[in-house]
Short mmCIF file of C-alpha atoms in Angstrom, two decimals:
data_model
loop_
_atom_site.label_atom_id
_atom_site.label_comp_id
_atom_site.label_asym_id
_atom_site.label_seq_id
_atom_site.Cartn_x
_atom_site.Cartn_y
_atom_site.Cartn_z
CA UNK A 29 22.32 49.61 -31.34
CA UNK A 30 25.06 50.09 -33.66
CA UNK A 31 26.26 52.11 -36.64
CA UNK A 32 27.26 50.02 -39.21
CA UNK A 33 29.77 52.86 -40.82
CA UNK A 34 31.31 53.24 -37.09
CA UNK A 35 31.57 49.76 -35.84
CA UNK A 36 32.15 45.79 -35.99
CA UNK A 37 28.22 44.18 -34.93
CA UNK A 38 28.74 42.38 -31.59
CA UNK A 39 29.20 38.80 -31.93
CA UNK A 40 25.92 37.74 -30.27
CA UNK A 41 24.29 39.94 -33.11
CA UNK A 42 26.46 37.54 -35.56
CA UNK A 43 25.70 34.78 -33.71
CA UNK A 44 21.93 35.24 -33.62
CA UNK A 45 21.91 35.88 -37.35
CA UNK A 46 23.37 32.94 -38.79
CA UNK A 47 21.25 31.20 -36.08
CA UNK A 48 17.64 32.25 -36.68
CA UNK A 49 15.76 29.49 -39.67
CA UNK A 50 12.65 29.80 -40.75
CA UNK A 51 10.25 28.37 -38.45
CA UNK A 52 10.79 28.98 -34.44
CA UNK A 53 12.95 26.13 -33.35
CA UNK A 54 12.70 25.08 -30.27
CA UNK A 55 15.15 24.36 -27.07
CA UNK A 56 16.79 21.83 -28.60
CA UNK A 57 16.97 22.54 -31.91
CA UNK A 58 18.47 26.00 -31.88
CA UNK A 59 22.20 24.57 -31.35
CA UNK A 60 21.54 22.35 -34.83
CA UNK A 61 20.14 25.29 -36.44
CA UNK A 62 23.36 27.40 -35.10
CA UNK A 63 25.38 24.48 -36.51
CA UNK A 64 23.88 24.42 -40.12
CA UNK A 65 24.32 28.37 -40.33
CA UNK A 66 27.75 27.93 -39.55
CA UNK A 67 28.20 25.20 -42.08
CA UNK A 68 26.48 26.66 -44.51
CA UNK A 69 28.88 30.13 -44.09
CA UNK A 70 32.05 26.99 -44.10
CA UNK A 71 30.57 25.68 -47.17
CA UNK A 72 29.88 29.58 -49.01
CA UNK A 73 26.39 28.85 -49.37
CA UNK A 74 25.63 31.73 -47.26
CA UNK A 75 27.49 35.23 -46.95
CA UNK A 76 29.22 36.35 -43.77
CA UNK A 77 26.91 39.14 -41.96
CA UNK A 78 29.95 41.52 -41.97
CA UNK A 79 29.67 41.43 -45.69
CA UNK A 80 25.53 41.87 -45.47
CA UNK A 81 25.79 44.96 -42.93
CA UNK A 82 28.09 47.04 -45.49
CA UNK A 83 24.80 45.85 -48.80
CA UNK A 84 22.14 47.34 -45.76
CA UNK A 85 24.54 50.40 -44.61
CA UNK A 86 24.38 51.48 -48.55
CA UNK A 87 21.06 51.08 -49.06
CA UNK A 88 19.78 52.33 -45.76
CA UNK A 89 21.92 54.49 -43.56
CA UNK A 90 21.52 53.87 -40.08
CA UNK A 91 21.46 51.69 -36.87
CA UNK A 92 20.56 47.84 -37.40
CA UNK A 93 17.59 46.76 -34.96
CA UNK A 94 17.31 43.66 -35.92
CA UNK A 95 19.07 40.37 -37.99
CA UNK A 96 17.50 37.19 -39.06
CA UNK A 97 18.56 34.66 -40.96
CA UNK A 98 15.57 32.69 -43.06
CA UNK A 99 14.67 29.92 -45.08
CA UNK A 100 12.16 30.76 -47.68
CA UNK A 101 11.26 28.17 -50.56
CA UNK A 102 14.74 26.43 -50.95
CA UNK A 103 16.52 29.73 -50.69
CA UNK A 104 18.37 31.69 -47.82
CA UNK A 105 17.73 35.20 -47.00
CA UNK A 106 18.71 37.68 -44.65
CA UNK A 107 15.96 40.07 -42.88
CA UNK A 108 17.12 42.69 -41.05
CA UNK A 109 15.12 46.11 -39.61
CA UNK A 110 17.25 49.02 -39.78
CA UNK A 111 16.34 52.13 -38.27
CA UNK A 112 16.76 54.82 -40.92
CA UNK A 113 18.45 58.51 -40.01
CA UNK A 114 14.99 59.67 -41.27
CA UNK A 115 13.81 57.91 -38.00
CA UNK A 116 11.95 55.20 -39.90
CA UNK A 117 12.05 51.47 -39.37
CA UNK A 118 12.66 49.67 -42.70
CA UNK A 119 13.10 46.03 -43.24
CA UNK A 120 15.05 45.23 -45.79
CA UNK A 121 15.83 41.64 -47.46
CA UNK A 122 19.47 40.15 -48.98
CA UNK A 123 19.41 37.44 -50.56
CA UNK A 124 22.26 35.12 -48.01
CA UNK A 125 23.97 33.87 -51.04
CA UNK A 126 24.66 36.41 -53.47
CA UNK A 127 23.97 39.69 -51.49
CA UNK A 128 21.35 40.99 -53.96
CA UNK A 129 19.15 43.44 -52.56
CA UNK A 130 15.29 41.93 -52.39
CA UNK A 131 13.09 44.18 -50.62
CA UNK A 132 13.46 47.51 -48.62
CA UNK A 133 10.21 48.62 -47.62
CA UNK A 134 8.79 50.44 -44.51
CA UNK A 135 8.16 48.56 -41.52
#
């Protein structure tokens, strides 16, 4: 785990978030879906997750768990379970585009 106010995520954590659509992919399909995240972040259809961490990290202080990046009805969104300096797990939800705020609710 990591504190977002202390340090840079690793770059597998990076890596698994702009990889992770929807629906579990399977062997094969995980490099395509690791390609269209990437071109997606090329084309600024998505955010960066650098960018995403510092939305969470003001919202809810504390150590990221966990980062996925969905599809959900046409529209991109960032889940991520952060465990709060209260010692509760919340999952919170940005919007991958725009970096609104969707959902922060216990998990």
């Amino acid at each position: 785990m990591f504190s977002v106010m202390t340090q840079h995520p690793p770059l597998w954590l990076i890596l698994a978030a702009v990889a992770a659509f929807g629906a579990p992919a399977q062997a094969g399909d995980k490099a395509s879906d690791h390609e269209a995240a990437r071109a997606a972040l090329r084309r600024h259809e998505i955010l960066p997750l650098t960018r995403i961490l510092t939305i969470v990290e003001s919202r809810v202080p504390g150590d990221v768990l966990k980062v996925k990046l969905e599809e959900d009805k046409g529209r991109m969104i960032y889940e991520l379970k952060v465990l709060g300096v209260n010692g509760r797990v919340r999952e919170v939800e940005i919007d991958a585009k725009n970096g609104a705020v969707l959902k922060v609710e216990d998990d």
